[in-house]
C-alpha cells in the first residue's frame, strides 16, 4: 500500500512557527519529487512548495517565499513555516510527483496525496 502521512499542524499565533512533516509507506520517498499544497474551504488547492528527488532544487510560491523552507531528511520531507499569517490558515497536504509538467506545482502531476494536516493561524 502506498501512503503519505502529514503531521505537525496545529494552532499558532500570527508571527509564530510550525514544522510540518511528510512520511511515506509503501514506496521510497527519496525516489520522487515531493510537493506541499494547501486548501481552504471553497477554494482550489494551492501549490506551496516543491523539492526535487535529490533535494538539490526547490520551488516556492510567491506567497510563502522567504518565510517557508522545504527540506529532506531521513525518509521524510519537511516544511518549516515561519512568520505565519492568518492567511496561511489551511489544510496542508504533501504529495508524490510522477511527471514533470510546465510548472512545479500542478496538482494533476501528483498521484498520491496524504490526508492533510490542519494549520490555523489566529490571535
Backbone as a ProteinNet text record, in pm:
[ID]
protein_1_A
[PRIMARY]
XXXXXXXXXXXXXXXXXXXXXXXXXXXXXXXXXXXXXXXXXXXXXXXXXXXXXXXXXXXXXXXXXXXXXXXXXXXXXXXXXXXXXXXXXXXXXXXXXXXXXXXXXXXXXXXXXXXXXXXXXXX
[TERTIARY]
82.6	0	87.6	48.1	118.6	42.8	112.3	50.7	148.8	95.9	169	95.9	171.2	112.9	177.8	96.1	143.2	123.4	208.8	194.1	255.3	225.3	286	196.8	75.8	-14.4	-66.2	-131.4	-186.7	-228.5	-254.2	-296.5	-179	-149.4	-40.9	-85.8	-18.5	-46.1	25.1	-27	45	189	280.3	421.9	490.6	414	469.4	519.6	563.9	623.8	566.1	567	532.5	623.4	648.3	724.5	639.1	602.6	524.9	617.1	573.9	648.5	563.6	628.6	563.7	642.6	577.2	639.8	567.3	638.3	583.7	579.2	479.8	470.9	445.1	511.3	486.8	570	653.5	745.3	859.8	963.1	1080.5	1063.3	1049	1022	1132.8	1255.3	1368.9	1376.8	1294.7	1294.6	1209.2	1134.1	1036	1052.7	1021.3	998.7	869.5	867.5	753.4	708.5	577.6	521.9	435.2	425.1	330.3	225.3	99.6	-13.8	-99	-186.5	-280.4	-415.2	-520.4	-655.2	-742.4	-822	-922.1	-1059.7	-1164.5	-1297.5	-1339.7	-1394.1	-1444.9	-1341.9	-1214.9	-1110.4	-1034.6	-968.9	-888.1	-763.5	-712	-586.7	-473.9	-392.3	-287.2	-149.9	-63.5	72.6	151.7	229	307.5	456.8	505.3	648.2	673.8	788.2	827.9	977.6	1017.6	1159	1186.6	1297.7	1332.9	1373.2	1381.2	1416.3	1553	1646	1779.8	1785.9	1686.8	1690	1766	1821.4	1904.9	1830.7	1703.3	1623.7	1495.6	1460.6	1337.8	1263.3	1133.8	1048.3	949.5	920.8	824.9	726.6	601.3	504	542.4	509.7	545.2	487.4	371.8	305.7	380.4	469.7	541.4	692.4	740	884	944.9	1054.7	1121.2	1072.2	958.9	902.9	904.2	886	880.5	1007.2	1048.1	1163.6	1130.7	1151	1129.4	1264.8	1266.4	1390.9	1363.3	1468.5	1459.4	1541.9	1489.7	1563.2	1562	1590.7	1588.4	1444	1410.6	1278.2	1164.6	1189	1086.7	1114.4	1008.7	1017.5	952.9	1016.2	970.2	933.9	843.3	810.6	817	923.2	938.3	866.9	770.3	688.8	713.9	768.8	797.3	714.6	707	633.8	493.5	423.9	292.8	190.2	102.4	-2.9	-139.1	-245.4	-379.2	-414.6	-368.7	-399.2	-327.8	-236.6	-175	-263.6	-373.2	-463.7	-520.1	-503.8	-547.9	-519.6	-572.2	-527.3	-408.9	-299.6	-177.4	-158.9	-126.7	-109.4	28.8	89.6	205.3	163.3	237.7	201.6	325.3	314.1	421.8	411.3	516.6	517.6	561.1	482.5	513.7	547	527.7	566.3	599.8	686.4	728.5	642.1	562.8	478.7	544.7	463	515.2	559.1	498.9	530.6	548.9	616.3	646.2	527.1	420.3	311.8	177	168.8	43.3	-15.4	-132.2	-185.3	-196.5	-233	-250.3	-118.7	-5.3	123.9	161.5	76.3	99.4	-4.5	37.6	-56.4	-106.7	-22	-64.3	-56.3	-159.7	-174.5	-197.6	-145.5	-174.8	-313.9	-350.8	-484.4	-496.3	-385.5	-383.6	-367.3	-307.7	-294.9	-337	-418.8	-476.3	-376.9	-360.5	-281.1	-374.1	-382.6	-466.2	-380.8	-381.5	-305	-405.7	-412	-514.9	-469.6	-517.5	-493.9	-593.5
-118.1	0	125.3	221.1	348	451	511.3	612.1	724.2	844.8	960.6	1012.6	1048.5	1092.9	1222.9	1327.6	1456.6	1465.9	1542.4	1569.8	1705.7	1758.7	1881.6	2003.9	1990.7	2103.9	2137.4	2252.1	2295.1	2439.6	2493.5	2632	2715.7	2823.6	2913.8	3057.8	3147.7	3290.2	3350	3459.7	3527.5	3557.2	3534.7	3551.1	3426.7	3325.5	3202.2	3109.9	2991.2	2894	2755.8	2675.8	2535	2460.3	2333.7	2246.7	2126.3	2115.6	2003	1892.5	1768	1652.4	1569.3	1506.4	1416.1	1286.1	1175.9	1044.6	950.9	851.7	761.8	618	543.8	399.7	336.2	223.8	150.6	192.4	292.7	332.9	410.7	432.1	504.8	652.7	730.6	873.4	944	900.5	965.4	949	863.5	844.9	948.9	1029	1117.9	1261.2	1353.8	1491	1495.2	1578.7	1589.6	1734.9	1754	1887.5	1905	2028.8	2068.6	2159.2	2131.5	2209.9	2246.7	2344.8	2379.5	2413.8	2399.8	2424	2477.9	2578	2631.7	2604	2597.3	2566.4	2663.5	2607.4	2688.2	2734.6	2698.3	2741.2	2621.3	2642.2	2537.7	2511.1	2390.7	2355	2441.5	2496.2	2590.6	2528.5	2532.9	2484.8	2576.8	2518.5	2593.2	2580.4	2455.9	2433.3	2295.3	2278.5	2150.7	2131.8	2006.7	1972.3	1854.1	1858.2	1752.6	1625.7	1515.2	1387.7	1391.5	1463.6	1475.7	1577.5	1663.6	1772.6	1893.6	1886.2	1992.7	2112.4	2094.7	2203	2218.7	2342.2	2373.9	2484.9	2489.9	2592.1	2637.7	2767.7	2824.9	2916	2907.4	3004.5	3142.9	3245.5	3381.1	3418.1	3363.5	3398.9	3350.9	3252.6	3198.7	3216.1	3265.8	3281.3	3370.4	3323.7	3397.1	3363.6	3294.6	3255.4	3105	3027.5	2881.4	2821.3	2705.8	2633.4	2485.4	2426.9	2284.3	2213.8	2092.8	2019.5	1870.2	1792.1	1646.3	1598.6	1500.2	1430.2	1282.1	1202.7	1057.8	1010.7	972.6	920.2	1015.2	1143.3	1242.2	1370.3	1446.8	1580.7	1675.5	1789.3	1884.2	2017.6	2088.3	2224.4	2309.7	2388.5	2481.4	2610.3	2649.8	2766.9	2869.3	2984	3092.5	3215	3307.9	3433.1	3408.1	3316.3	3274.5	3387	3390.3	3490	3422.2	3494.1	3433.4	3375.8	3437.8	3388	3257.5	3212.1	3080.8	2968.1	3002.3	2902	2815.6	2683.9	2590.6	2448.9	2352.2	2214.6	2196.4	2145.4	2127.1	1980.5	1955.6	1821.4	1805.5	1687.6	1653.4	1552.8	1548	1463.4	1421.1	1307.4	1248.5	1290.1	1349.7	1393.8	1280.7	1253.6	1144.3	1189.9	1316.8	1368.4	1516.1	1559.8	1698.8	1773.9	1865.2	1947.8	2079.8	2173.6	2304.3	2385.5	2358.5	2428.2	2326.4	2362.7	2264.4	2219.7	2297.8	2270.6	2260.8	2171.4	2140.8	2017	2025.3	1911.7	1781.9	1787.7	1664.9	1595.8	1656.7	1592.1	1508.2	1504.8	1430.2	1320.1	1198.5	1086	1045.9	1047.2	1009.5	1128.1	1143.1	1255.1	1206.2	1278	1249	1294.3	1269.1	1303.6	1450	1517	1657.4	1681.4	1795.2	1837.2	1983.9	2014.6	2148	2244.5	2360	2470	2589	2638.7	2753.7	2862.3	2981	3095.4	3199.7	3221.8	3308.8	3366.5	3487.7	3551.8	3505.7
0	0	0	-81.5	-91.6	-8.6	86	170.8	199.9	213.5	262.2	384.6	487.9	613.6	655.9	671.7	719.6	870.4	935.7	1077.4	1108.3	1225.9	1271.9	1270.3	1217.7	1215.9	1354.2	1364.5	1491.1	1487.6	1605.6	1623.3	1672	1599.9	1638.2	1622.4	1693.9	1682.6	1562.2	1507.4	1398.9	1438.6	1344.5	1371.2	1422.8	1456.1	1508	1399.4	1441.1	1350.7	1372.8	1266.6	1271.4	1175.8	1206.3	1117.8	1081.4	954.4	906.3	856.5	874	827.7	733.4	636.9	542.5	541	575	575.4	480.8	428.9	327.7	376.7	326.7	344.3	208.9	181.1	58.3	-60.7	-45.3	-150.9	-89.2	-168.2	-121.3	-151.9	-48.6	-65	-142.5	-123	-186	-336.7	-395.1	-540.4	-612.2	-539.6	-600.4	-553.3	-643.1	-600	-518	-415.5	-325.7	-319.8	-324.6	-315.4	-193	-147.1	-43.5	-105.9	-73.6	-119.9	0.3	-17.9	88.1	27.2	109.2	61	173.2	140.1	231.9	172	254.9	202	92.3	-16.8	-125.7	-226.1	-205.7	-297.2	-352.8	-465.8	-526.6	-443.2	-458.2	-393.9	-450.3	-361.2	-397.3	-372.6	-472.3	-454.7	-363.6	-273.3	-175.7	-202.8	-215.2	-229.6	-288	-352.1	-409.6	-390.3	-368.2	-358.1	-449.8	-521.4	-614.7	-540.3	-614.3	-551.4	-484.9	-544.5	-487.7	-373.8	-366.7	-271.7	-319.9	-440.4	-490.3	-545.9	-576	-632.2	-553	-523.5	-451.8	-522.8	-495.9	-554	-448.6	-446.7	-352.6	-424.4	-384.1	-430	-377.8	-453.7	-413	-276.4	-243.7	-119.1	5.4	-9.8	105.4	95	-15.8	-37.9	70.3	128.1	234.1	373	383.8	512.7	535.1	429.2	438.3	379.8	433.2	382.8	373.2	255.2	235.4	240.6	296.3	307.7	314.7	293.1	304.7	422.5	492	595.4	566.4	669.3	654.2	636	512.2	479.7	515.2	500.6	530.2	453.9	432.1	376.2	475.3	498.6	598	534	597.9	560	686	698.1	809.3	774	855.5	829.5	938.9	901.5	993.8	958.6	1051.8	1031.3	978.9	1042.1	993.7	1003.8	906.5	895.5	894.2	932.8	928.2	791.7	684.4	551.2	517.1	603.9	587	639.3	705.2	759.2	646.7	658.7	555.6	601.9	526.8	539.8	445.7	498.6	421.4	384.8	257.8	204.8	143.6	159.7	79.1	-27	-137.6	-249.4	-327	-396.7	-474.4	-619.7	-673	-812.2	-903.5	-1009.4	-1100.8	-1241.8	-1273.1	-1404	-1392.4	-1482	-1484.7	-1584.3	-1534.7	-1618.9	-1651.7	-1694.8	-1732.3	-1611.2	-1495.8	-1372.7	-1260.7	-1151.4	-1045.6	-962.2	-955.8	-862.1	-932	-1028.9	-1096.3	-1029.5	-965.1	-888.6	-967.5	-1095.7	-1172.1	-1203.9	-1175	-1190.2	-1068.6	-967.3	-843.8	-830.3	-792.7	-792.1	-654.3	-551.6	-417.9	-324.8	-243.2	-151.8	-10.3	86.6	225.3	262.5	387.5	436.2	476.7	492.2	527.7	676.7	710.6	848.8	858.8	957.3	971.3	1034.1	970.4	1024.7	1043.8	1165.8	1196.5	1259.9	1200.2	1249.5	1295.6	1425.7	1481.7	1614.2	1642.7	1770.7	1875.8
[MASK]
+++++++++++++++++++++++++++++++++++++++++++++++++++++++++++++++++++++++++++++++++++++++++++++++++++++++++++++++++++++++++++

